[in-house]
Amino acid sequence: MGSTSLDDVKQALRQVEDPIFKKPIGALGTLLEARLDGDRVHARIRVSSPSEEVRKAIESGVEAAVRPLGVEFVELDLEVSVPTREATSEDPIPDVRNVILVMSGKGGVGKSTVATNLALALRRLGTRVGLLDADIYGPSLPTMLGIQGHPTSKDGKRIQPLQRFGIKLMSIGFLLEDPRQAVVWRGPMLHGALQQFVSDVDWGGLDYLIIDSPPGTGDVALTLAQKLRLTGAIVVTTPQEVALQDVYKSVSMCRKLNIPILGIVENMSYFTDTAGVKHDLFGSGGGEKIAEYAEAPLFGQVPIDTQVREWGDQGTPIVQAAPASPAGSAFSQIADALAERVAKEHFERSGSESAPEGEGPKRLRILR
Ligand code: ADP
């Protein structure tokens, strides 16, 4: 590459567009470092989403920018800094950057499956994730993640969450003698337990805390909204008409509580038979309709796959057990879409032109 100077390289890199903020990284101040070492360029860039899409966009932007300069090798270091919600001085978990509620109108649509797989997919992208199972009617997280046990406390004040697959976990199921036992807790009991789960659990620093809330009722959303600023909610639905009526209720409740709806996930969308033919077993179009009503994106559609249930029953969610399966990759794509939506939502809310500061997980990628 001969005469190319570091200044030329920096000049070219500054023009690379950040896919979330739609602005050159030079203007955003997110080109953290650029070095030239023989025919090798080393660049360190900060991004606000860990998603694969963002990584690919930056990678190809960087390649396109330096190629005309005759650069042979690029070593790209992406520093992921997930933006944080606004925490007031009263916030019990200010180090938890995002609190995301997973809701559904009724039970059995796969809400817990979605919550668990999304949490794992976000973890697999390198972020710090917690999962709180607040579904008192059927706490399924202990089964789905194959973990039992009672959380302990080191100092008699803070409860230590359990851990599995690198995720911090807390479930109402951990407090029951038999986690499969369905409990009917009255409002005040749930309220108290939730307060404890949020305030007294030692969550530490997290990029995302995913909360699996009980179907239908707004109790969890209400309690949480009083206590802290939620990043937003994800609504899980099936394509079926009947299920939809209940989902509309979840959407209007979020509106009343001023909780942004980040996106919709349509689960059990279709079934692909052994000949590869797709069947809409439960009708079609539900996810799209809800997305339109909620004025939120449809994050994705997850097929019906017996492996989802089988792996769930064995305590290893499909995203972990078979990430390349159709359902596994659907969950990964939805996690990507969620991470991007969260970053954009912060950007739109704050109106800020600069990317957020802060420590985040790092990943290294070598190009070419
Ligand atoms: P909810 O939390 O809405 O009550 P669950 O997540 O517990 O629903 O799911 C209900 C049942 O459906 C579980 O046995 C689960 O394994 C199964 N299930 C969920 N999603 C799928 C899917 N996409 N394909 C096959 N089975 C699924």
XYZ file of C-alpha atoms and ligand atoms in Angstrom:
395
model
C 0.000 0.000 0.000
C 3.099 2.158 0.029
C 2.262 5.799 0.500
C -0.923 5.475 2.528
C -0.605 7.421 5.758
C -2.352 7.000 9.073
C -4.123 10.280 8.408
C -5.585 8.881 5.180
C -6.777 5.814 7.045
C -8.344 7.843 9.849
C -9.959 10.158 7.332
C -11.516 7.159 5.548
C -12.624 5.446 8.764
C -14.327 8.585 10.062
C -16.739 8.398 7.124
C -18.011 4.910 8.054
C -21.689 5.163 8.954
C -22.992 3.923 12.306
C -25.967 1.709 11.358
C -28.027 2.737 14.407
C -27.381 6.465 14.502
C -27.084 6.812 10.717
C -24.197 9.210 11.133
C -20.469 8.951 10.361
C -18.515 7.483 13.273
C -16.121 10.436 13.001
C -18.957 12.823 13.869
C -20.252 10.547 16.639
C -16.848 10.236 18.245
C -17.092 6.459 18.251
C -13.879 5.826 16.332
C -11.895 5.205 19.485
C -8.572 4.278 17.977
C -6.884 3.784 14.609
C -3.373 2.467 14.077
C -1.350 1.583 11.041
C 1.135 -1.229 11.330
C 2.817 -2.004 8.008
C -0.031 -3.067 5.721
C -2.311 -3.740 8.648
C -4.889 -1.336 10.018
C -6.140 -1.677 13.564
C -9.376 0.115 14.406
C -11.373 0.251 17.600
C -14.980 1.367 17.220
C -17.758 1.729 19.763
C -21.253 0.484 18.871
C -24.491 0.671 20.823
C -25.862 -2.756 19.915
C -24.241 -6.192 20.097
C -26.311 -7.430 17.157
C -24.808 -9.334 14.260
C -26.428 -6.914 11.817
C -24.609 -3.973 13.355
C -21.331 -5.865 13.399
C -21.713 -6.816 9.732
C -22.647 -3.272 8.739
C -19.601 -1.806 10.491
C -17.335 -4.517 9.099
C -18.402 -3.941 5.527
C -18.333 -0.159 6.003
C -14.758 -0.367 7.266
C -13.721 -2.673 4.432
C -15.245 -0.420 1.810
C -13.599 2.633 3.388
C -10.044 1.302 3.505
C -10.012 -0.848 0.375
C -9.349 2.080 -2.005
C -6.267 2.860 0.106
C -4.804 -0.542 -0.697
C -5.026 -1.800 2.874
C -4.546 -5.566 3.020
C -5.590 -6.446 6.561
C -7.966 -4.852 8.998
C -8.145 -5.805 12.617
C -11.414 -4.524 13.961
C -12.159 -4.313 17.645
C -15.789 -3.552 18.405
C -16.549 -2.189 21.811
C -20.204 -2.771 22.582
C -21.698 -0.224 24.935
C -25.398 -0.872 25.369
C -27.221 2.390 26.173
C -28.827 2.736 29.542
C -32.334 3.752 30.604
C -32.782 6.791 32.787
C -32.517 5.797 36.426
C -33.754 8.204 39.086
C -32.053 8.489 42.481
C -34.728 6.122 43.851
C -34.050 3.434 41.264
C -33.296 0.137 43.041
C -31.104 -1.197 40.216
C -29.311 1.732 38.568
C -26.565 -0.570 37.232
C -29.091 -2.514 35.203
C -29.039 -0.691 31.891
C -32.247 -2.069 30.436
C -35.306 -3.667 31.988
C -37.463 -5.463 29.462
C -40.826 -7.005 30.215
C -42.019 -10.020 28.235
C -45.811 -10.124 28.155
C -48.636 -12.079 26.601
C -52.401 -11.859 26.664
C -52.873 -15.467 27.756
C -50.887 -18.487 28.852
C -49.433 -21.172 26.634
C -48.362 -18.952 23.743
C -44.689 -19.535 24.541
C -43.960 -16.379 26.515
C -41.503 -18.102 28.873
C -39.870 -19.902 25.973
C -39.384 -16.593 24.192
C -38.090 -14.831 27.338
C -35.582 -17.599 28.065
C -34.299 -17.973 24.520
C -33.997 -14.219 24.022
C -32.040 -13.889 27.262
C -29.674 -16.632 26.113
C -29.321 -15.215 22.607
C -28.396 -11.796 24.060
C -25.881 -13.510 26.310
C -24.402 -15.311 23.324
C -23.837 -11.906 21.709
C -21.513 -11.138 24.602
C -23.740 -8.976 26.792
C -24.484 -9.230 30.513
C -27.950 -10.659 31.030
C -30.310 -11.367 33.913
C -33.596 -13.234 33.748
C -36.348 -12.759 36.284
C -39.211 -15.234 36.210
C -42.165 -13.419 37.740
C -44.779 -15.768 36.318
C -46.497 -16.854 39.516
C -49.044 -18.975 37.678
C -46.410 -21.272 36.231
C -42.802 -20.418 36.945
C -41.207 -22.465 34.170
C -37.720 -21.042 34.184
C -36.294 -23.614 36.626
C -37.405 -26.390 34.234
C -36.427 -24.624 31.028
C -32.945 -23.865 32.295
C -32.567 -27.101 34.240
C -31.811 -25.374 37.501
C -33.175 -25.903 40.976
C -32.086 -24.581 44.292
C -32.591 -21.854 46.767
C -30.819 -18.572 46.342
C -28.490 -17.695 49.204
C -27.299 -14.503 50.776
C -23.679 -13.722 51.644
C -24.360 -10.798 53.933
C -27.915 -11.495 55.058
C -29.125 -8.512 53.029
C -28.637 -9.117 49.321
C -29.902 -12.302 47.681
C -27.456 -13.938 45.271
C -29.123 -14.924 41.994
C -28.474 -18.410 40.638
C -26.471 -18.689 37.425
C -26.764 -20.854 34.340
C -25.258 -20.464 30.860
C -23.722 -17.204 32.069
C -27.102 -15.672 32.941
C -28.146 -14.456 36.392
C -31.479 -15.969 37.358
C -34.213 -15.433 39.850
C -37.551 -17.199 39.854
C -40.563 -17.443 42.059
C -40.068 -21.160 41.398
C -36.871 -21.067 43.492
C -38.957 -20.089 46.490
C -41.499 -22.891 46.167
C -41.078 -26.373 47.589
C -42.174 -27.841 44.285
C -41.471 -25.523 41.352
C -44.152 -27.170 39.233
C -46.789 -26.380 41.799
C -49.093 -23.651 40.556
C -49.578 -20.940 43.095
C -52.302 -18.436 43.260
C -50.880 -15.426 44.950
C -52.984 -12.462 45.710
C -51.935 -9.030 44.495
C -50.148 -7.825 47.655
C -48.052 -11.001 47.900
C -46.920 -10.710 44.321
C -46.236 -7.034 44.845
C -44.028 -7.803 47.854
C -42.160 -10.645 46.165
C -41.486 -8.556 43.092
C -40.197 -5.651 45.136
C -37.776 -8.067 46.760
C -36.733 -9.598 43.460
C -35.875 -6.219 42.078
C -34.484 -4.443 45.150
C -32.877 -7.216 47.202
C -31.334 -9.386 44.506
C -27.686 -8.685 43.798
C -28.060 -8.298 40.031
C -24.805 -6.345 39.698
C -24.146 -4.621 36.392
C -26.340 -5.897 33.571
C -26.975 -4.809 30.004
C -30.414 -6.433 29.912
C -32.730 -7.720 32.617
C -35.480 -9.744 30.970
C -38.625 -10.179 33.040
C -41.075 -12.970 32.292
C -44.406 -11.636 33.543
C -47.583 -13.624 34.198
C -50.060 -13.658 31.305
C -52.974 -11.280 31.150
C -52.749 -9.421 34.399
C -51.093 -6.071 34.574
C -49.920 -6.489 38.169
C -46.265 -7.021 37.380
C -46.126 -4.200 34.861
C -47.868 -1.872 37.294
C -45.632 -2.704 40.267
C -42.481 -2.376 38.200
C -43.537 0.836 36.495
C -44.048 2.404 39.933
C -40.623 1.329 41.063
C -38.370 1.989 38.096
C -38.178 3.160 34.541
C -38.679 0.217 32.209
C -36.957 0.225 28.840
C -40.052 -1.335 27.335
C -42.093 -4.437 26.693
C -42.130 -7.280 24.208
C -45.507 -8.787 23.433
C -45.668 -12.464 22.505
C -48.594 -13.752 20.469
C -49.604 -16.660 18.281
C -50.970 -16.078 14.783
C -54.433 -17.111 15.953
C -57.393 -14.741 15.972
C -58.788 -15.873 19.341
C -55.546 -15.164 21.118
C -55.444 -11.680 19.695
C -58.235 -10.167 21.775
C -56.199 -10.787 24.909
C -53.101 -9.337 23.317
C -54.842 -6.039 22.557
C -55.436 -5.720 26.296
C -51.703 -6.065 27.028
C -50.965 -3.400 24.459
C -53.468 -0.913 25.894
C -52.201 -1.573 29.394
C -48.666 -0.686 28.346
C -50.004 2.505 26.812
C -51.747 3.439 30.061
C -48.599 2.789 32.073
C -46.456 4.627 29.560
C -44.324 1.554 28.846
C -42.993 1.639 25.281
C -43.725 -1.473 23.250
C -40.398 -2.423 21.747
C -41.717 -5.110 19.431
C -43.917 -8.128 18.848
C -42.858 -11.767 18.650
C -45.128 -14.205 16.852
C -44.585 -17.715 18.192
C -45.805 -21.049 16.786
C -46.118 -19.249 13.481
C -45.950 -22.183 11.121
C -44.944 -25.794 10.892
C -42.587 -27.138 8.232
C -43.212 -30.793 7.390
C -40.558 -33.344 6.416
C -41.089 -32.485 2.735
C -40.276 -28.863 3.529
C -43.822 -27.592 3.034
C -44.931 -24.813 5.386
C -48.297 -25.097 7.133
C -50.053 -22.298 8.990
C -51.539 -24.479 11.711
C -52.879 -21.640 13.797
C -53.916 -19.200 11.094
C -51.700 -16.352 10.006
C -51.164 -12.628 10.278
C -51.644 -12.248 14.055
C -48.183 -10.849 14.713
C -48.501 -8.307 11.929
C -51.902 -7.153 13.142
C -50.695 -6.638 16.691
C -47.565 -4.878 15.463
C -49.737 -2.490 13.478
C -52.020 -1.882 16.440
C -49.101 -1.367 18.825
C -47.205 0.739 16.269
C -44.172 -1.420 16.949
C -42.049 -3.668 14.734
C -42.727 -7.387 14.323
C -39.382 -8.714 15.580
C -39.852 -12.111 14.022
C -41.768 -15.360 13.701
C -40.769 -18.552 15.469
C -41.846 -21.830 13.851
C -43.462 -24.693 15.729
C -40.713 -27.172 16.280
C -40.956 -30.157 18.616
C -37.267 -29.565 19.424
C -38.234 -26.299 21.152
C -40.333 -28.198 23.670
C -37.975 -31.165 23.953
C -34.907 -29.036 24.658
C -36.945 -26.828 26.959
C -38.035 -29.846 28.964
C -34.422 -31.023 29.177
C -33.260 -27.726 30.597
C -31.259 -26.460 27.626
C -33.135 -23.895 25.528
C -32.941 -24.399 21.764
C -30.831 -21.278 21.189
C -28.124 -22.977 23.245
C -28.726 -26.582 22.212
C -29.299 -26.102 18.477
C -28.570 -22.483 17.533
C -28.580 -23.230 13.806
C -32.024 -24.892 13.815
C -34.856 -22.849 12.243
C -36.347 -22.005 15.657
C -32.894 -21.367 17.171
C -31.912 -18.954 14.428
C -35.340 -17.274 14.592
C -34.690 -16.528 18.271
C -31.206 -15.189 17.459
C -32.613 -12.885 14.794
C -35.262 -11.644 17.215
C -32.580 -10.923 19.826
C -30.660 -8.950 17.186
C -33.771 -6.960 16.333
C -34.462 -6.333 20.025
C -30.915 -5.102 20.722
C -31.128 -2.712 17.784
C -34.565 -1.491 18.787
C -33.350 -0.798 22.336
C -30.423 1.248 21.007
C -32.661 3.184 18.605
C -35.328 3.749 21.250
C -32.735 5.368 23.534
C -31.469 7.457 20.667
C -34.973 8.656 19.773
C -35.876 9.363 23.382
C -32.748 11.280 24.281
C -32.404 12.934 20.871
C -28.702 12.779 21.564
C -26.321 12.689 18.642
C -23.494 11.089 20.495
C -23.297 7.419 21.251
C -23.464 6.508 24.930
C -20.312 6.304 26.995
C -19.468 3.467 29.280
C -17.773 0.182 29.755
C -19.180 -2.739 27.862
C -18.208 -6.178 26.721
C -15.615 -6.303 23.968
C -15.275 -8.540 20.980
C -12.539 -8.952 18.486
C -13.020 -9.595 14.806
C -10.409 -9.934 12.129
C -11.320 -9.004 8.596
C -9.739 -10.542 5.513
P -46.261 -19.501 28.289
O -45.099 -18.954 29.065
O -46.836 -18.525 27.339
O -47.295 -20.118 29.163
P -44.423 -21.612 27.498
O -43.226 -20.854 27.062
O -44.402 -22.249 28.839
O -45.721 -20.681 27.362
O -44.736 -22.666 26.351
C -45.824 -23.572 26.445
C -45.405 -24.919 25.837
O -45.222 -24.769 24.437
C -44.080 -25.437 26.368
O -44.167 -26.827 26.497
C -43.090 -25.077 25.303
O -41.981 -25.955 25.253
C -43.933 -25.185 24.045
N -43.479 -24.275 22.966
C -43.300 -22.941 23.047
N -42.909 -22.436 21.856
C -42.839 -23.487 20.991
C -42.493 -23.618 19.600
N -42.144 -22.570 18.856
N -42.531 -24.880 19.064
C -42.878 -25.944 19.824
N -43.216 -25.883 21.111
C -43.204 -24.670 21.704
